[in-house]
């Protein structure tokens, strides 16, 4: 089977190179992007990615003018890093020095830089050496002619990211959680923000070859958003996002290698999106299904409690769901008349209500009596001794 | 430098800026902070004694939190200097702990209570240090001081408002500082938390630490604090609570915004 062969790197030299490169890229983009996600600046990465295009084109023009090979990957990536950096600084400057908000700055920079890049691509088309340049492949990525040295560039970029993350994880987390607090500890928030952006830029530039500049934002953001479903700790989130990105890169590359003419970059992104959808639905604590089940249980508790209070007050239970719930527990008969068990349970509910009345009179402190929400069992809030005291006062005549 | 500097005189007739007392925990001199072209704090001199509990009091929008952030050096000053124990604030960061307003962070951030408290230890760790068992113990001890040890592994979003405030206080304790700056620590917390926080702050004071808190509840100023700084963009009054926190000072700070009945109640409760 073609997919299995691709998964075990048996689909030829190029396919194996692409799969390994995509996995490394996925790891570095996923982990680098998680700080952007934590800092709530995910969209900056989109502007950075689009700002790479004029750099690629300019680098090509410069290299050709100097008489070299315009398609040298290292040169092109260097050029893309320069304009991506400029775009980043432009966003920073606009949102710090003017009254425009960051999203407006992102929109402006993204449009201007990308537009300029497209113009330059058209210029290159008219150059004699430009027709075979194939720079358009940087838009959506292309793995057809991937070389060993390309894979080395990606591996180098990935290693750099992991190193920076390992070194700056604590400051970057601090700034993402609360920039003012980080500043009060003496951290330079601006420099740390630039480091986060630098990581993102590195992943973007390195990812241009495989995923392309339009879709790289997906590789930066989707893994960390997916990871958020699986952990409540930022320290783990970063590496889970890296792992998810790596898996998406590897699986996506293998998938596209196993079927002729499937584009690699978009397939990688779709695999990442599939992992995201699975997590969104099935994650144990934060997933959609878990939340629905939780809500369902909560609803049952509310109905049970209200039903018992109605039984105690000898009110009729009108809601069918409440009746079914109590009947299933054997607390009422099918016609709504309470059984012996039902009466006992109702009496217990009434006693707890009376205990709460006393408790709220004794404890003005809302830290305790504030938990009188109808559902929280009194045994969870007060000790048996305290409850015994409430019962003693309940027996005594009402005193004010 | 301008050839002519106007003399700026405060309400108490003192010339600015006053000398920096060597024993003061925090001294702010001629500090102006503005958002755009409107000063939020104008040419303020403030001196907060060491080994005491100080309150920063003033109406909404009077620059209380801004003054605190300027004192921390986390927002830029248009002019002025800040000294912590006689040193410029930038050189004394390891002696300051900051408890920000609870509402200023995203409580859905993926982090646990213990993680947050350990943030207070980061400066001591540096970039390469590892969070070992000793650090963990220290963080747990700080959590225990605010009565939150049982919550160490909770995600912070699952806490009540009062519990969140206690966690922030525990993080400040972990910094083991000499000066504690708190921004409205009692805002929106339950009575038990208010009690727990004030107990911790008093124990800090007993250890010779200085505490400065932005405080919004005028009724408890006399009960909780030794020293008060009253601000409404400019300095209105400062000094020991029993001689400074007066009806006249409140009127000049709050203008017409404080009802006369409220004022008389405060004066009555404080007179004893």
XYZ file of C-alpha atoms in Angstrom, chain B:
272
model
C 16.614 72.641 30.562
C 14.199 75.542 30.489
C 15.709 78.788 31.791
C 12.712 79.384 34.000
C 11.196 76.712 36.134
C 7.945 77.637 37.799
C 7.671 76.740 41.438
C 5.157 73.989 41.837
C 3.462 74.126 45.181
C 1.252 71.357 46.550
C -1.833 71.848 48.656
C 0.208 71.754 51.815
C 2.424 74.537 50.541
C 5.563 72.416 50.244
C 8.026 73.011 47.426
C 8.714 70.169 44.994
C 10.651 68.061 44.919
C 11.390 67.294 48.522
C 14.574 65.510 49.550
C 14.543 61.694 49.459
C 14.619 60.319 53.010
C 17.100 57.470 53.265
C 14.816 55.325 55.414
C 11.783 55.561 53.108
C 10.734 52.330 51.410
C 9.430 54.134 48.346
C 9.948 57.749 47.325
C 8.432 59.228 44.209
C 9.699 62.627 43.143
C 8.029 65.017 40.662
C 6.494 62.106 38.791
C 4.213 62.877 35.873
C 2.585 60.081 33.896
C 0.259 60.691 30.996
C -1.860 58.723 28.582
C -1.701 60.804 25.426
C -1.708 64.509 26.283
C -3.631 64.266 29.504
C -1.644 63.738 32.705
C -3.057 60.901 34.783
C -0.624 61.788 37.561
C 0.900 65.248 37.673
C 4.148 66.188 39.375
C 3.566 63.967 42.369
C 5.872 63.651 45.321
C 5.116 60.697 47.545
C 7.020 59.087 50.368
C 6.066 55.732 51.836
C 7.738 54.720 55.094
C 9.377 51.353 55.622
C 7.973 48.910 58.145
C 4.475 50.311 57.703
C 1.205 49.732 55.880
C 0.367 52.562 53.487
C -2.787 53.185 51.486
C -3.120 55.097 48.241
C -6.591 56.596 48.273
C -8.520 58.655 45.734
C -11.564 58.682 43.476
C -11.902 56.618 40.293
C -9.620 57.868 37.565
C -7.486 59.815 40.044
C -4.312 57.999 39.043
C -3.970 55.550 41.951
C -3.084 52.496 39.856
C -1.086 54.655 37.459
C 1.023 55.964 40.321
C 1.654 52.402 41.464
C 2.686 51.243 37.987
C 4.913 54.278 37.578
C 6.502 53.446 40.919
C 7.205 49.948 39.588
C 8.652 51.397 36.409
C 6.307 49.296 34.239
C 4.839 52.328 32.492
C 7.011 55.169 31.221
C 7.138 58.432 33.169
C 7.096 61.763 31.369
C 9.190 63.139 34.193
C 10.252 62.323 37.717
C 12.228 59.734 39.653
C 11.396 56.727 41.769
C 13.595 55.511 44.595
C 13.229 52.244 46.460
C 15.126 52.162 49.738
C 17.161 55.088 48.434
C 18.131 53.375 45.161
C 16.684 54.051 41.696
C 13.808 51.617 41.139
C 15.518 49.959 38.178
C 18.312 48.810 40.509
C 16.022 47.607 43.265
C 13.637 45.329 41.381
C 14.564 42.278 43.426
C 13.297 44.106 46.516
C 9.825 44.839 45.095
C 6.862 42.489 44.740
C 3.828 43.539 42.742
C 0.273 42.263 43.167
C -1.634 43.458 40.103
C -5.363 43.978 39.782
C -7.117 40.663 39.476
C -9.043 41.762 36.393
C -5.851 42.502 34.460
C -5.083 38.898 33.497
C -6.769 36.206 31.452
C -7.852 33.566 33.953
C -8.324 30.984 31.219
C -4.563 31.007 30.622
C -3.277 27.415 30.758
C -1.517 27.470 34.083
C -2.030 26.022 37.542
C -2.045 27.750 40.904
C 1.390 26.365 41.756
C 2.789 27.481 38.382
C 1.600 31.017 39.041
C 3.202 31.132 42.468
C 6.453 29.772 41.046
C 6.531 32.730 38.656
C 7.605 34.736 41.685
C 10.759 32.589 41.815
C 11.773 33.074 38.166
C 14.112 36.041 38.685
C 16.113 34.022 41.211
C 16.358 31.080 38.793
C 17.720 33.013 35.854
C 17.498 31.521 32.383
C 19.238 28.233 33.033
C 18.216 27.422 36.612
C 15.873 24.530 37.191
C 12.733 24.589 39.327
C 13.719 21.970 41.851
C 11.944 20.414 44.794
C 13.169 23.122 47.158
C 11.563 25.810 44.995
C 8.365 23.813 44.833
C 8.328 23.533 48.605
C 8.859 27.261 48.914
C 5.948 27.981 46.573
C 3.719 25.564 48.495
C 4.698 27.260 51.746
C 3.663 30.633 50.309
C 0.345 29.126 49.185
C -0.156 27.788 52.669
C 0.361 31.265 54.140
C -2.656 32.510 52.197
C -4.689 29.353 52.950
C -4.561 27.997 49.389
C -2.272 24.965 49.697
C -5.111 22.580 48.829
C -5.572 24.292 45.474
C -2.011 23.935 44.166
C -2.897 21.848 41.122
C -6.080 23.642 40.088
C -6.287 25.514 36.840
C -6.484 29.184 37.823
C -9.779 29.710 36.012
C -11.495 27.338 38.465
C -10.901 29.657 41.417
C -13.262 32.199 42.918
C -12.310 35.864 42.810
C -11.055 35.851 46.365
C -8.977 32.734 45.771
C -7.421 34.295 42.676
C -6.405 37.307 44.729
C -4.815 35.062 47.343
C -2.807 33.279 44.652
C -1.446 36.617 43.443
C -0.487 37.456 47.009
C 1.245 34.081 47.385
C 3.247 34.792 44.240
C 4.368 38.109 45.709
C 5.362 36.309 48.927
C 7.455 33.903 46.863
C 9.496 36.858 45.652
C 10.602 37.420 49.247
C 10.726 41.190 48.702
C 11.065 44.112 51.101
C 8.444 46.322 49.491
C 5.008 44.985 48.490
C 2.924 47.030 46.049
C -0.700 45.917 45.767
C -3.305 47.227 43.344
C -6.766 47.077 44.950
C -6.164 43.762 46.739
C -9.614 43.816 48.357
C -11.664 44.643 45.264
C -14.438 42.114 44.790
C -13.164 39.559 47.294
C -15.183 37.835 49.999
C -14.887 38.717 53.656
C -12.838 35.618 54.518
C -10.287 36.503 51.841
C -10.103 40.112 52.958
C -9.364 38.883 56.484
C -6.747 36.399 55.238
C -5.023 39.023 53.092
C -4.938 41.641 55.810
C -3.482 39.081 58.242
C -0.685 38.259 55.806
C 0.012 41.955 55.181
C 0.185 42.634 58.905
C 2.608 39.751 59.345
C 4.768 41.273 56.584
C 4.760 44.551 58.434
C 5.708 42.725 61.637
C 8.718 41.366 59.725
C 9.750 44.945 58.938
C 8.528 44.909 55.330
C 6.800 47.869 53.722
C 3.331 47.478 52.205
C 1.742 49.990 49.841
C -1.779 49.260 48.588
C -4.168 51.080 46.321
C -7.307 51.005 48.435
C -10.863 51.869 47.488
C -12.784 51.259 50.695
C -12.589 54.454 52.758
C -14.321 52.751 55.690
C -11.352 50.467 56.406
C -8.454 52.878 55.838
C -8.066 53.697 59.536
C -8.441 50.086 60.616
C -5.940 48.588 58.150
C -3.302 51.229 57.468
C -0.726 53.349 59.280
C 0.010 55.814 56.513
C -2.133 57.291 53.781
C -1.422 59.016 50.478
C -4.377 60.833 48.952
C -4.320 61.582 45.274
C -6.488 63.155 42.626
C -4.079 63.491 39.713
C -2.017 65.661 42.076
C -1.024 64.947 45.620
C -3.786 65.992 47.987
C -2.439 64.866 51.351
C -0.044 62.348 52.829
C 1.054 61.314 56.278
C 0.107 59.097 59.232
C -3.517 58.010 58.965
C -4.687 59.416 62.321
C -3.670 62.976 61.489
C -3.961 62.934 57.684
C -7.162 61.030 56.936
C -9.493 63.902 57.811
C -12.761 65.267 56.517
C -10.928 68.243 55.022
C -8.447 66.006 53.191
C -11.238 63.747 51.904
C -13.161 66.747 50.654
C -10.186 68.131 48.793
C -9.432 64.688 47.293
C -12.948 63.686 46.296
C -14.415 67.143 45.688
C -18.178 67.011 45.582
C -18.181 63.306 44.818
C -18.347 62.180 48.407
C -21.764 62.558 50.017
C -21.776 64.602 53.209
C -23.454 61.765 55.106
C -20.731 59.350 54.020
C -18.090 61.811 55.165
C -19.589 62.272 58.581
C -19.828 58.522 59.032
C -16.154 58.140 58.196
C -15.140 60.939 60.502
C -17.205 59.414 63.317
C -15.813 55.930 62.898
C -12.298 57.315 62.775
C -12.503 59.742 65.651
C -12.272 57.100 68.373
